[in-house]
Structures are given as C-alpha cells and as structure tokens.
Amino acid sequence: MVSPVLPSCGVLSPLGLQAVRLSPGFWGDRVRLGREVVIAHCRDWMEREGWIGNFRSPGGPHRGREFSDSEIYKLLEAMAWAGDPGLPELAGTVAAAQEPDGYLNTRWGGARYTDLEWGHELYCYGHLIQAGVARLRAHGEDELTGVVRRAADHVCDRFMDTAQTCGHPVVEMALVELYRATGAERYLEMARRFVERRGLPALGEIPFGRGYFQDDVPVRQARVLRGHAVRALYLACGAVDVAVETGDAELLKAVEAQWERAVARRTHLTGGMGSRHTDESFGEDFELPPDRAYAETCAGVASVMLCHRLLLATGDARYADLAERTMFNVLAAAPALDGRSFFYSNPLQVRVPAEPPAGINPAAEGGLRSPWFEVSCCPNNIARTFASLPAYVATGDASGVQIHHHASGEIRNGGLVLRVETGYPWSGGVTVHVVEGGPGRVSLRVPPWARGAVLSYGGPRQDASGRGPDGRGVAGEPSGRLSRGDDSGWVSREAAPGYAVADGDWRPGDVIRLDLPVRPRWTGPGRGIDALRGCAAVERGPIVYCAESPGDEPPLAEVDVLPGPLTEREAEGVVELETEALLHSPGQTAWPYTTLPGQAPPAGSGPSGADPDPAGPDPAGTDPVNAEPAGAGATGPDDGRKITLRLVPYHRWGNRGPATMRVWLPMAE
Amino acid sequence: MVSPVLPSCGVLSPLGLQAVRLSPGFWGDRVRLGREVVIAHCRDWMEREGWIGNFRSPGGPHRGREFSDSEIYKLLEAMAWAGDPGLPELAGTVAAAQEPDGYLNTRWGGARYTDLEWGHELYCYGHLIQAGVARLRAHGEDELTGVVRRAADHVCDRFMDTAQTCGHPVVEMALVELYRATGAERYLEMARRFVERRGLPALGEIPFGRGYFQDDVPVRQARVLRGHAVRALYLACGAVDVAVETGDAELLKAVEAQWERAVARRTHLTGGMGSRHTDESFGEDFELPPDRAYAETCAGVASVMLCHRLLLATGDARYADLAERTMFNVLAAAPALDGRSFFYSNPLQVRVPAEPPAGINPAAEGGLRSPWFEVSCCPNNIARTFASLPAYVATGDASGVQIHHHASGEIRNGGLVLRVETGYPWSGGVTVHVVEGGPGRVSLRVPPWARGAVLSYGGPRQDASGRGPDGRGVAGEPSGRLSRGDDSGWVSREAAPGYAVADGDWRPGDVIRLDLPVRPRWTGPGRGIDALRGCAAVERGPIVYCAESPGDEPPLAEVDVLPGPLTEREAEGVVELETEALLHSPGQTAWPYTTLPGQAPPAGSGPSGADPDPAGPDPAGTDPVNAEPAGAGATGPDDGRKITLRLVPYHRWGNRGPATMRVWLPMAE
C-alpha cells in the first residue's frame, strides 16, 4: 500500500494514496500545487545553492548547512509519492556519493560521527530512509531503495551495540517504517534502541541543555513535549511507531500523555507548536505570546505526523481534530498561493509590515514568505506532506471506512467506492456518494466545534446524474430544513463531535450527507495564557481568522474589537468576515506605564508614611518617567471611533504585500 | 577629575569619585560589595577559565569566546576606579601580549581584522581604552596607560582612512574619553568617523540583518534604538560624546529622539531594555512580553551610561529618572545579595522554579543567578559600574550642585561640602547637612512619581551633633506635619517633579530636607503593550515589586490580584508589601481556548448558513479540540479564594532558592 505510515496493528488502518484521490477543492488544489510547483521550486533552489552538487563532489567543499543532504532526501520522498519522473536521475546523483560500507554524507565524510550532538548524520539517514520507503511502496525496488538498504544496514552495524544516538530524531520512525516495508526486524530493533537510550542520557551537554534534544529524560518517563519542537515531535512519532510494533502499551500511553499536556498548555490556536525563537523550542506551559510564536512550519508537519500515528493506534478523534486544525492553519498557511515562497515561522501577530529579502532568507522570522532559507527544511517538508496528504484523509477497519478530513475526492475500501463532494471548509455540507456499493460502516468525523451537526442517509436512491442532496448543490441552503424522518424516507439525526456513523448495505447512488455548522464564532483564551488576556479570536469551522492590514492601515495596534455579530462575505472563493471595532488615536508618547486611577494607599500606612498630599492619588492619573509638561505624559486611550474590521483566513494572510496581522484581537472594554 | 565621563561642555559637569563618597546605605553598600567581593570574584573566575592565561601565551590555543579579552579590560576598569592594588600585576600580564605596533588581541593575532562583523577586536580596544582612561584619571600614567595609548594610536593608524568599523560598538565612546583625558584630537576624529560611517553601511550582511549592529541606517537618521540592545546603547553613548565634543546639535537631537521613542515603546517597567533572546535585541515597538524579557544586565549598564551622558548634555531630569529606575531594578537586581552570582537576563516573569547550573551557565536565561557565564560581560560590567557609581550621583554647574540620586554620603563642590543622610528608597526623607558652607544652589531631583514632594530649608542652625530634621531620625514621621513658614523659621514648599531647588549662602549646620512620598502604588500598562493587558504591577518610590513564590507555592499561574490597599511591612531592612488576591483552582486540562459565551451569529448569515441548532450558541460554552466527555474539556476559572500575596522588591527576588516570580499580576475581573 502507498502510505507513509503502515502499522502492522492498531485500531485503524491507512487506505493509502491509491485508494484516496482528491479532486479540485481546498486540499486537492494544494496536492496539485505541491506536485506541479513546489517540487520543482525546491529542486531548482537546491541545484542553484549547490546542495545537490555536494553529492557530485563528496570530497569537495560543502555548500549549505551540515544537514543539507536531508533536504534532498525530503524532496526525494515528495517525488516518490508524487511519481515525479525526475526521481531516478536525482537518486542516481545521491547514490554516487555513497561509500562502499553504506556510509553516505557529503559533509562529514572524513570525520564520521565525530559530532553526534550537531552533526545530523543519523538525521539525514532518517530522511533518506523515508524517501526509500516511499519509493519502495509507490514504485518498487530501484537504485534509491538499494542505497537506502545499504545505509540502514550501515546504521545498524555501526550503532546497534553502542549507547549513541543522534542530536536530531527522525531516524527512529524511519527505521520502523523500513521494517514495515521490508520485514527486516533489525531495523525495528535499531529504532527501539535509539528510542530507549535517549535520555539515559545518550548525548553530550550543549548550551541549550539536554532538554533541547529530549536527552534529559527517557521517553517513557517524560511528562510533556519539550525542547526543540520538531525534534520533540519526530521523536514522539518514532516512539509511537516502536510502541505499536513492539506492543509496548506503556510507551504509547506515555506519548499520549505528553501530547495531551502539550496540546493543553503549549499549543497555539492555529495548532502551531513551539514558542521560542532562540532554540525553536516549546517553552514553558502557557508561554504562548502570539507575536513571538515560532510555530515552525516543520513542527506543524511533525505534529500532523504524530496525530496521524496516534489516530491510527487509538482511533481517538481528538488526534484528527488537532491534525485538521494544524493542516488548515499551519500547513496551508506556509506556502504562498503560488507555491513559490514559504513561511518558516508562523506567528499569530506581526506588528510591522516587513519586506522579505529577495533571495535566501537567512533568518526564520515570519514577516512575509520567502522563496528559500539557509535552513530550508520547511519548503521540502511541505512538498513531501502535500504529496502524501491523501493518505491522511481516510482510514479503514474491519467494519468500514473512516473519513477524518473532509475533502472532495474518491475513496476506495475493498469493494466500496465513495465519491465525496464538499465545499468544506467554506461551507459545511459534506456529501458522500456511493459509486460502488457493499456492506459497511461509513464514519465521518464531526469536529468538536460542530455542535448541532446533522447526519442524513438512507432514503430514495439517486439517479446517476447525482441530483439530490449534493454538497455543492445545497451549500447555500440551511441544513436545518433537512427533514428528520419525514416522508422523503431520509433519516436525519444530530451527530455529536467524534464520528458520525452510517451503517448500511450500500448500493450505487446511495448518499450520506453530513452538515457541519461552520458558523463564525468568537474564541477566548483560557486563563493560563498570560499574553492573550483581554483578547478574542475568530474562527469559522476549522479556519482561524486574522485581521490583516496591508501597510498597517488601519493601524492594528490601535484597534479594539467589539465581539458581536460577524458578517460573512465571499471574496476570491473564500469566506471573509467582518466585525465592528473601535479605532483609537495613537497612544503612548512618553512612558508606557501609568499609575492606576483610584489606587490611594491607606493613610499613614507603613514605615515611611509620608503623605504630604492628603488630596489622595495623583489627579492626573499618569506617571511619566519624563519630567515633561503634564500634557506630554502617557496618554490614556480615547474612546475610539467605530470601524468595520475585515478578517481573513489566517492561512491566506501575507499574500497581499507587507502588512501587519493579528489573530488575537484586544476586546474593547 | 576621577569620573568615567568628563565632557568638555554641556549643561552639567560631573563631580567625580573624589568629590562624592557614599556611606552605608542602598548604594554605598553595593559600591563596597563591588569593591570587596565582585572584583575578586571576577578575577578568580577569569583566571580559572584561562581568559587571563590567554595573555600569557598569545600564540597558544585561545580559551573562552572571541571577545574574552574585553572581560579582563572591564575588570581592569573596575580595579582602576576602586584603587584595587592588584591592577599593576594584571595590567602587566596584558601588556606582555601587545605587539610592537600596538595591536593587542589574544584571539586574532594571526588573522587581524579578518572578521570585523564578529571579531570584536575594536570592541576589545574600546574596553581597554576605558580601563586606561580610568587608570589615568584615578592614578596617572603607568604601564596600562602606555599600552592603551599605543593601542589607540594603532587603531587610528589602521582605521582612520578606511570605511570600516566594528560589529560591536564601544570604541567610539572610549576614544572620545581618551581624547578628553589626553587632549589628543585624533582620538576624537577617529571616534567621529566610526560613528559617521556606521550605517552607510560599513559592515557586511549577517543573518540577523544589519539592524542587529546598527549598520542599517546612519546614526543621525535613525528614529529609534534598535537591534542588539547593548550595541545600540553603546553606540548611542559614543554618538552623544562625539556630538558634545564637536558641537553637533543635530546628532545630539537625533539620539535624544531615539532614546525618547525607545523609552516610550521598548522599555520594560524595570527600565530593562531588550525583548528578544535570539539576537538580544529590542524587538518591535510594544513587544514587551514579561516572561521573555531579555533585559540584559549589560543593557541596563549601557542605558545608565547613556542616560548619564544625556543628562550631562541637557540637564533634563528625565534622563536621571530612567537611570534611577534602571539602577534600582536592573543593576541592583543582577548580583545576588552576596555578590557571587548574577543575572544575565532580567525577565519580569518566571513560570518554573529553576535550579541554575552549579558552575558556568552556558545560557543567559534568567531563572536564577549564576556565578559565571560563557559570555560573562555582566559580572564585569557590574563590577566597573558599581566601582564608578558615585560619579553618577551628583553634578555641578556654575550655580551650584545637583543631586540626581539620593544616597547617603558626602558631596563636595568647590568649597561647599554636603553630607546627605537618607533611608531612601525605603523611606522618602532626604536630609542634606551643610558641612562646609558657601553660596550656591542645591538642586535635588524629584522623581516623576513623587507628586506632593516637599522641600524644606532655612530655619534654625543645627548644632554639630546633627540633631534636627534628619533623614533617618524622622523617617517615620509624616512630612505633612512639616510647617510651612511657621514660627520655626523653616520654609517648606511643595516640589514638582524635576529638581527642587534651594538657594542660599550656606553655613555649616544648615539643613535642606526633601520629603518624597514613597507610597506604594498600582501601575498599569499603556494600551499598546499587548502582553500586559489586564495586569497591574506594584511600585513604591523607585522600586518595582514582584510576587516571588519559592517552589511556586502558591502557584502564581493561579493567582489574580485585587488591586486595592497595599500593606507595608519591614523585613530584613527592606519594605515588603502585601495585597489581597484570589487563588484559583488549577485551570486547563484539555484545549486551552474556549468559545466565548453569548456569541451567537445572526441567524442564517453568510454563504454556509447552516444552523441546525436553533437554540443558539453552544450551551456548554466550551470548544475542546479533544473529543472527550464534556466535563473533561477546558474549564473556566473558578471564583477563587482570597489570599494575602506577598510582594518583594524585584531586585531582591531569586535570593531564596528556586521560585516562580511575576512583576505583572493579572487583575481579578
């Protein structure tokens, strides 16, 4: 089966790329963009920057960072899933650089494994192996898969009986998948040892501390995802894979608990993970300032990978819920609409309209998208994730098929063939047409915000033209009008968050319809998140919205929202929203802190007690550090004047030139 | 005169270390701690780490970072001001490493000036020159000053007719001071050129961008302090020095405007500057999250240096106001009470009680103080600043003496000798006894928070025993009782923020008394600071307070304050405060964002319009991402139970073991 993750057991089973094909629509368009634009874009940049050239002269001077080989491997994985005809040539370039014993690295050739903390050699193998697994499943054995087997065998030979591991996890999940693809158990055993020896510790001290690469505590003892977000999430993926294949329920439970705490305390509204820029790390619980949200694109990719593994292992909808949130608000946000520039970091607030550098962006700041980066994991990670995205959409089990992500396309499971039609996420109707029938249960995920969702099925057979309750045809029609057990023969019932289940012996022309109420809603932060106090955000269905202000006009620093009705309007095929807001005059001119009014201390209290001003607190209510005339001190906010504030889907922001942006909007008092 | 800054013109003139001597008290104790503990502490660590040893084998392998030489120079400056008898030996060690043409650097010897962006060679000279100026003024010519002159001449020879400069400013202000100390005009010209060529640009591109080292815009065109905070502030110091000596009013105005905007938008309540950890930079306007406040100790030192220069040039009290805030809440906070460990970063919130590493702290995080760091500028900077601190306390001009910082001690200006007695900042009375008399104006700074301050003078002569309105003697007596022109002969009048002025032909025994109302007060953030919305802080006089919770008991994440009366109590000689607060039960267990209650959209609005739940908004008011039972979703805050929350001076926090801490306290709704 053609799927990036194929566990040998678990509650749900992937259906894979041949069984799920997406047609035009939100995700289908992106799969196509990835295949037709992003892959070539990445290859061109890596050729231009000499990262591919490194393989042509492995002894020569190395271009790019020490882990640049891994970028070529991520791209090879994307090409394998996409069936890109350029793969064999690129794989041949890689193969030529492999040493006779299987070692392959263009940077460290002369000094193998001398810096396991930062050298990234095993990390590079991890991505190489993932590319090989993709090739093996999508195509079969070839030069690339041979390279990969030799490299994996070399890793086992070299590391099986050591206590060593790599500063950057990924080889763990890659080895488990190679075991799944080949049946060779030593790969699983090597992965298991890499997971288990981490945190004993297995690596040296580094300035960021061992928590940075999760070497502070053994995986099964850790209580939360911590340190470098991508490293933490990749390691968790590998741990789940090992747990599933070795039947290690304790290890699986440990990762589930880490995920749960990270989601409850260390995750942005968008699903973005990682707060700190310095070490690209999670930061502490509730350390979620929107302006400095790092929320790296690759951490989003890794989070979706982890959610998918946990979903397969447990069948618990909450993992698909977070995956959906992250897909729509991190993965979809990263590439520009034309697929030729990318966000590396996905902050939830940008205060200054920023022009990105024209070429390579040396920093990972999130002002505008850049075509390439010195560390360019994100574009390649988007390429491989979009290329394999249909494999995340639906799964099967003994009882039938589960649709986790609503996207137009075709799904096959055994004899059952379903055609999904939907305008999701812009409209909430999802219609499943049975193309080829048979008995089975069809489960459709109902996201947690979709209270009052309605599932309808049964009823009169449709003719082949497909007229009837069609996802597109009735998108404008309130689903509240759907009859509940009336004389049309339809069965409609409310579906609680989780999975809406339709059982039947399906025949061609049968229709199952899910109506999700994608009403816009105001969302507030829990009490723990200090940086968001007094703010609200807007969501609609799975989409997080933001105020985007090109040229900072209106200036977003001066806007408070009135969280009342949200008006919808269609623009460029997407739903935008409008809210009332107050626009204030520019604020502070002197010292940005003021004495709170009406806070007189009790008379004569305390050891100093000096109170030569019995009139009480400062009547001006200001406390400028500057000894300027009173009027020039800090000014309080004015009342503001009412404006209509436009809100756009977060994933669309930054496509209209330099702008300010914020997801969390201060509420007028 | 013995002073770190001696402008040849300007509104105010320094009095220097021989004219201002501090006696025991807040600052006098710290000057002594610096002299008796910190200097030896720094020297021991730098000997142990081999940074001093680098000078003994300048060709050998280099220990420490590329700028480690500068740490020895900062310490030499401290030793010079403090009259430390160990200086000649250490200076001799340094001198032995100087090359015949004046070049001196233990790291770059073989590859001079090959990396001006990061090499720090001119930066090291800057600190060397400051040490030499200190030695010249405090002692006179010796081996060290010879080394410094040769090095400075080498810099002029090498760089005068280039377009180059250093990635880290400091040499500019050092060269101006050497000009002031020696009269050699080429040093001033070299400094002027370094200032002017910056931003043309003069340096190469770096990943952080040229704004990091202020090479993005010429100094006189820049509108705000930006980039790496210490670099920005040091450069501004040099620009002021050049402006003053060359009569460049435009350049001075430019720096004043940059300071003003940085203070209004980029400064923490403590006076701390610098928000970002990644590049130790200011960040954007209003980007002031308290938990990630970098607020490097050295940036505090540099800010005090800049404020002092601007104060001397303009006489404007606002510069002394910010200097005071920074001295009490950054400089005093950095060293532990025993002077043997230091904060590098001074965040305004710490969420997790942290044990610092036992030895060298590789990171600059601000959980607890560390004895030493890989980059150990902060301890040495504290040493040199404390050693020269009396020079910041008072100035003179033609009319008399100005006391900017209230500290017990003795001040001489011409024939006038004043003895200051005060319990400041714990009590607000400042008494100035005239020890040796003469005509002149005595000006005492009244901080901006001290509305209702009272100045009293004249009246009956005091006898030599000093009985009478003594700062310590009447600290407990409300100054409101001071008579205003009553029959005691005293003149009392309210003194507005700025300077309270007493003119007279002073005779020994005369007394001038200033009463500053150091009442505790609640302070709020201006509207622009997103991260502080809904929070309040407590100040009392110049002191910022914080809640410190050893072992996080009570858990500060669960505490909201009720900003009402603040109760004072003395503890260990300092004033602590208490406020009422609400302690809530632990919060979030699932998804940390919730749908705001009562936010129903208009019925049937928008293109989707699906509203199968006419009852309106989600009755539970929650929106967990997790498809768990309703009760397990995000929980709202409970009402909390009333507790008394202890507040300690911010500069005292972290002396009682691992603790959580926050300056900005969420207000109960």
mmCIF file of N, CA and C in Angstrom, chain A residues 69-146:
data_model
loop_
_atom_site.group_PDB
_atom_site.id
_atom_site.type_symbol
_atom_site.label_atom_id
_atom_site.label_comp_id
_atom_site.label_asym_id
_atom_site.label_seq_id
_atom_site.Cartn_x
_atom_site.Cartn_y
_atom_site.Cartn_z
ATOM 1 N N ASP A 69 22.071 17.574 3.153
ATOM 2 C CA ASP A 69 21.712 16.318 2.468
ATOM 3 C C ASP A 69 20.254 15.942 2.725
ATOM 4 N N SER A 70 19.821 16.198 3.968
ATOM 5 C CA SER A 70 18.458 15.771 4.328
ATOM 6 C C SER A 70 17.413 16.481 3.479
ATOM 7 N N GLU A 71 17.747 17.670 2.999
ATOM 8 C CA GLU A 71 16.754 18.399 2.178
ATOM 9 C C GLU A 71 16.528 17.686 0.850
ATOM 10 N N ILE A 72 17.605 17.168 0.298
ATOM 11 C CA ILE A 72 17.460 16.413 -0.952
ATOM 12 C C ILE A 72 16.632 15.159 -0.702
ATOM 13 N N TYR A 73 16.830 14.561 0.472
ATOM 14 C CA TYR A 73 16.079 13.340 0.784
ATOM 15 C C TYR A 73 14.586 13.643 0.986
ATOM 16 N N LYS A 74 14.293 14.773 1.656
ATOM 17 C CA LYS A 74 12.870 15.125 1.818
ATOM 18 C C LYS A 74 12.234 15.320 0.446
ATOM 19 N N LEU A 75 12.989 15.960 -0.445
ATOM 20 C CA LEU A 75 12.459 16.184 -1.788
ATOM 21 C C LEU A 75 12.288 14.853 -2.520
ATOM 22 N N LEU A 76 13.241 13.949 -2.364
ATOM 23 C CA LEU A 76 13.104 12.622 -2.993
ATOM 24 C C LEU A 76 11.853 11.917 -2.483
ATOM 25 N N GLU A 77 11.566 12.085 -1.200
ATOM 26 C CA GLU A 77 10.337 11.471 -0.687
ATOM 27 C C GLU A 77 9.114 12.069 -1.383
ATOM 28 N N ALA A 78 9.118 13.416 -1.497
ATOM 29 C CA ALA A 78 7.996 14.073 -2.182
ATOM 30 C C ALA A 78 7.859 13.550 -3.613
ATOM 31 N N MET A 79 9.000 13.433 -4.304
ATOM 32 C CA MET A 79 8.970 12.980 -5.694
ATOM 33 C C MET A 79 8.472 11.543 -5.783
ATOM 34 N N ALA A 80 8.825 10.732 -4.790
ATOM 35 C CA ALA A 80 8.369 9.343 -4.793
ATOM 36 C C ALA A 80 6.854 9.266 -4.656
ATOM 37 N N TRP A 81 6.289 9.995 -3.697
ATOM 38 C CA TRP A 81 4.832 9.976 -3.537
ATOM 39 C C TRP A 81 4.141 10.534 -4.772
ATOM 40 N N ALA A 82 4.748 11.588 -5.352
ATOM 41 C CA ALA A 82 4.096 12.268 -6.476
ATOM 42 C C ALA A 82 4.340 11.553 -7.794
ATOM 43 N N GLY A 83 5.194 10.518 -7.802
ATOM 44 C CA GLY A 83 5.532 9.853 -9.055
ATOM 45 C C GLY A 83 6.268 10.779 -10.003
ATOM 46 N N ASP A 84 7.110 11.642 -9.446
ATOM 47 C CA ASP A 84 7.811 12.611 -10.277
ATOM 48 C C ASP A 84 8.849 11.900 -11.141
ATOM 49 N N PRO A 85 8.842 12.139 -12.468
ATOM 50 C CA PRO A 85 9.768 11.408 -13.356
ATOM 51 C C PRO A 85 11.232 11.794 -13.143
ATOM 52 N N GLY A 86 11.485 12.876 -12.423
ATOM 53 C CA GLY A 86 12.873 13.285 -12.215
ATOM 54 C C GLY A 86 13.580 12.506 -11.119
ATOM 55 N N LEU A 87 12.841 11.640 -10.421
ATOM 56 C CA LEU A 87 13.440 10.959 -9.272
ATOM 57 C C LEU A 87 14.670 10.120 -9.603
ATOM 58 N N PRO A 88 14.612 9.250 -10.623
ATOM 59 C CA PRO A 88 15.770 8.373 -10.844
ATOM 60 C C PRO A 88 17.075 9.144 -11.046
ATOM 61 N N GLU A 89 17.021 10.247 -11.765
ATOM 62 C CA GLU A 89 18.258 10.993 -12.004
ATOM 63 C C GLU A 89 18.804 11.549 -10.689
ATOM 64 N N LEU A 90 17.911 12.153 -9.890
ATOM 65 C CA LEU A 90 18.369 12.728 -8.623
ATOM 66 C C LEU A 90 18.855 11.625 -7.687
ATOM 67 N N ALA A 91 18.149 10.500 -7.694
ATOM 68 C CA ALA A 91 18.565 9.374 -6.850
ATOM 69 C C ALA A 91 19.927 8.859 -7.284
ATOM 70 N N GLY A 92 20.181 8.876 -8.574
ATOM 71 C CA GLY A 92 21.477 8.442 -9.075
ATOM 72 C C GLY A 92 22.597 9.348 -8.593
ATOM 73 N N THR A 93 22.316 10.642 -8.563
ATOM 74 C CA THR A 93 23.309 11.588 -8.046
ATOM 75 C C THR A 93 23.635 11.272 -6.601
ATOM 76 N N VAL A 94 22.598 10.980 -5.825
ATOM 77 C CA VAL A 94 22.801 10.634 -4.421
ATOM 78 C C VAL A 94 23.593 9.333 -4.305
ATOM 79 N N ALA A 95 23.202 8.357 -5.098
ATOM 80 C CA ALA A 95 23.802 7.020 -4.989
ATOM 81 C C ALA A 95 25.306 7.066 -5.228
ATOM 82 N N ALA A 96 25.727 7.945 -6.125
ATOM 83 C CA ALA A 96 27.148 8.002 -6.492
ATOM 84 C C ALA A 96 28.021 8.414 -5.320
ATOM 85 N N ALA A 97 27.418 9.066 -4.343
ATOM 86 C CA ALA A 97 28.211 9.562 -3.216
ATOM 87 C C ALA A 97 28.284 8.573 -2.060
ATOM 88 N N GLN A 98 27.585 7.468 -2.183
ATOM 89 C CA GLN A 98 27.591 6.507 -1.074
ATOM 90 C C GLN A 98 28.916 5.747 -1.030
ATOM 91 N N GLU A 99 29.435 5.586 0.163
ATOM 92 C CA GLU A 99 30.684 4.849 0.311
ATOM 93 C C GLU A 99 30.405 3.345 0.330
ATOM 94 N N PRO A 100 31.424 2.550 0.079
ATOM 95 C CA PRO A 100 31.187 1.094 -0.061
ATOM 96 C C PRO A 100 30.511 0.457 1.144
ATOM 97 N N ASP A 101 30.770 0.970 2.339
ATOM 98 C CA ASP A 101 30.157 0.348 3.516
ATOM 99 C C ASP A 101 28.784 0.902 3.834
ATOM 100 N N GLY A 102 28.255 1.720 2.934
ATOM 101 C CA GLY A 102 26.906 2.227 3.147
ATOM 102 C C GLY A 102 26.868 3.636 3.704
ATOM 103 N N TYR A 103 27.983 4.112 4.254
ATOM 104 C CA TYR A 103 28.012 5.478 4.791
ATOM 105 C C TYR A 103 27.704 6.463 3.682
ATOM 106 N N LEU A 104 26.912 7.462 4.005
ATOM 107 C CA LEU A 104 26.547 8.449 2.998
ATOM 108 C C LEU A 104 26.321 9.787 3.677
ATOM 109 N N ASN A 105 27.238 10.710 3.469
ATOM 110 C CA ASN A 105 27.059 12.069 3.960
ATOM 111 C C ASN A 105 28.088 12.944 3.259
ATOM 112 N N THR A 106 27.628 14.045 2.670
ATOM 113 C CA THR A 106 28.543 14.881 1.879
ATOM 114 C C THR A 106 29.297 15.873 2.737
ATOM 115 N N ARG A 107 28.917 15.984 4.016
ATOM 116 C CA ARG A 107 29.567 16.969 4.858
ATOM 117 C C ARG A 107 30.647 16.373 5.749
ATOM 118 N N TRP A 108 30.392 15.183 6.262
ATOM 119 C CA TRP A 108 31.220 14.641 7.332
ATOM 120 C C TRP A 108 32.123 13.508 6.891
ATOM 121 N N GLY A 109 32.138 13.268 5.573
ATOM 122 C CA GLY A 109 32.861 12.102 5.062
ATOM 123 C C GLY A 109 34.151 11.786 5.795
ATOM 124 N N GLY A 110 35.008 12.757 5.950
ATOM 125 C CA GLY A 110 36.310 12.488 6.551
ATOM 126 C C GLY A 110 36.289 12.339 8.062
ATOM 127 N N ALA A 111 35.199 12.678 8.663
ATOM 128 C CA ALA A 111 35.175 12.712 10.135
ATOM 129 C C ALA A 111 33.848 12.166 10.640
ATOM 130 N N ARG A 112 33.566 10.952 10.194
ATOM 131 C CA ARG A 112 32.303 10.304 10.550
ATOM 132 C C ARG A 112 31.975 10.348 12.037
ATOM 133 N N TYR A 113 30.754 10.718 12.326
ATOM 134 C CA TYR A 113 30.211 10.565 13.685
ATOM 135 C C TYR A 113 31.091 11.203 14.755
ATOM 136 N N THR A 114 31.723 12.308 14.394
ATOM 137 C CA THR A 114 32.554 12.989 15.389
ATOM 138 C C THR A 114 31.744 14.009 16.168
ATOM 139 N N ASP A 115 30.527 14.294 15.723
ATOM 140 C CA ASP A 115 29.712 15.279 16.430
ATOM 141 C C ASP A 115 28.253 14.821 16.376
ATOM 142 N N LEU A 116 27.952 13.846 17.215
ATOM 143 C CA LEU A 116 26.587 13.307 17.177
ATOM 144 C C LEU A 116 25.567 14.325 17.658
ATOM 145 N N GLU A 117 25.986 15.251 18.508
ATOM 146 C CA GLU A 117 25.039 16.255 19.003
ATOM 147 C C GLU A 117 24.538 17.141 17.857
ATOM 148 N N TRP A 118 25.444 17.590 17.009
ATOM 149 C CA TRP A 118 25.072 18.572 15.981
ATOM 150 C C TRP A 118 25.322 18.105 14.553
ATOM 151 N N GLY A 119 25.917 16.922 14.374
ATOM 152 C CA GLY A 119 26.328 16.516 13.035
ATOM 153 C C GLY A 119 25.192 16.114 12.108
ATOM 154 N N HIS A 120 24.071 15.662 12.674
ATOM 155 C CA HIS A 120 22.880 15.349 11.887
ATOM 156 C C HIS A 120 23.068 14.193 10.911
ATOM 157 N N GLU A 121 24.084 13.329 11.096
ATOM 158 C CA GLU A 121 24.247 12.243 10.122
ATOM 159 C C GLU A 121 23.093 11.240 10.187
ATOM 160 N N LEU A 122 22.723 10.837 11.411
ATOM 161 C CA LEU A 122 21.610 9.894 11.527
ATOM 162 C C LEU A 122 20.286 10.549 11.129
ATOM 163 N N TYR A 123 20.191 11.829 11.399
ATOM 164 C CA TYR A 123 19.011 12.583 10.952
ATOM 165 C C TYR A 123 18.899 12.509 9.430
ATOM 166 N N CYS A 124 20.015 12.713 8.754
ATOM 167 C CA CYS A 124 19.990 12.640 7.293
ATOM 168 C C CYS A 124 19.581 11.242 6.825
ATOM 169 N N TYR A 125 20.152 10.211 7.471
ATOM 170 C CA TYR A 125 19.722 8.855 7.113
ATOM 171 C C TYR A 125 18.214 8.686 7.302
ATOM 172 N N GLY A 126 17.691 9.256 8.363
ATOM 173 C CA GLY A 126 16.263 9.131 8.618
ATOM 174 C C GLY A 126 15.452 9.611 7.426
ATOM 175 N N HIS A 127 15.796 10.785 6.927
ATOM 176 C CA HIS A 127 15.034 11.295 5.784
ATOM 177 C C HIS A 127 15.326 10.483 4.524
ATOM 178 N N LEU A 128 16.557 10.002 4.401
ATOM 179 C CA LEU A 128 16.882 9.143 3.253
ATOM 180 C C LEU A 128 16.027 7.880 3.292
ATOM 181 N N ILE A 129 15.915 7.301 4.472
ATOM 182 C CA ILE A 129 15.134 6.063 4.605
ATOM 183 C C ILE A 129 13.661 6.323 4.314
ATOM 184 N N GLN A 130 13.148 7.448 4.782
ATOM 185 C CA GLN A 130 11.745 7.768 4.479
ATOM 186 C C GLN A 130 11.538 7.891 2.970
ATOM 187 N N ALA A 131 12.518 8.478 2.284
ATOM 188 C CA ALA A 131 12.414 8.565 0.824
ATOM 189 C C ALA A 131 12.425 7.172 0.208
ATOM 190 N N GLY A 132 13.289 6.295 0.745
ATOM 191 C CA GLY A 132 13.367 4.941 0.216
ATOM 192 C C GLY A 132 12.087 4.163 0.447
ATOM 193 N N VAL A 133 11.490 4.330 1.617
ATOM 194 C CA VAL A 133 10.221 3.657 1.907
ATOM 195 C C VAL A 133 9.148 4.141 0.933
ATOM 196 N N ALA A 134 9.122 5.440 0.693
ATOM 197 C CA ALA A 134 8.137 5.985 -0.242
ATOM 198 C C ALA A 134 8.327 5.377 -1.630
ATOM 199 N N ARG A 135 9.601 5.292 -2.036
ATOM 200 C CA ARG A 135 9.874 4.746 -3.363
ATOM 201 C C ARG A 135 9.481 3.278 -3.452
ATOM 202 N N LEU A 136 9.834 2.553 -2.394
ATOM 203 C CA LEU A 136 9.518 1.129 -2.365
ATOM 204 C C LEU A 136 8.010 0.899 -2.483
ATOM 205 N N ARG A 137 7.247 1.700 -1.757
ATOM 206 C CA ARG A 137 5.795 1.488 -1.760
ATOM 207 C C ARG A 137 5.126 2.018 -3.021
ATOM 208 N N ALA A 138 5.640 3.133 -3.538
ATOM 209 C CA ALA A 138 4.968 3.748 -4.690
ATOM 210 C C ALA A 138 5.435 3.143 -6.007
ATOM 211 N N HIS A 139 6.619 2.519 -5.986
ATOM 212 C CA HIS A 139 7.226 2.097 -7.251
ATOM 213 C C HIS A 139 7.824 0.704 -7.173
ATOM 214 N N GLY A 140 8.492 0.396 -6.107
ATOM 215 C CA GLY A 140 9.195 -0.882 -6.007
ATOM 216 C C GLY A 140 10.696 -0.657 -5.904
ATOM 217 N N GLU A 141 11.433 -1.737 -5.864
ATOM 218 C CA GLU A 141 12.877 -1.651 -5.705
ATOM 219 C C GLU A 141 13.519 -0.919 -6.885
ATOM 220 N N ASP A 142 14.519 -0.110 -6.580
ATOM 221 C CA ASP A 142 15.308 0.539 -7.636
ATOM 222 C C ASP A 142 16.618 1.005 -7.028
ATOM 223 N N GLU A 143 17.340 1.844 -7.696
ATOM 224 C CA GLU A 143 18.643 2.284 -7.209
ATOM 225 C C GLU A 143 18.516 2.961 -5.842
ATOM 226 N N LEU A 144 17.478 3.794 -5.692
ATOM 227 C CA LEU A 144 17.308 4.516 -4.435
ATOM 228 C C LEU A 144 17.065 3.556 -3.273
ATOM 229 N N THR A 145 16.214 2.576 -3.481
ATOM 230 C CA THR A 145 15.921 1.665 -2.371
ATOM 231 C C THR A 145 17.159 0.839 -2.016
ATOM 232 N N GLY A 146 17.992 0.572 -2.989
ATOM 233 C CA GLY A 146 19.259 -0.097 -2.701
ATOM 234 C C GLY A 146 20.167 0.750 -1.847
#
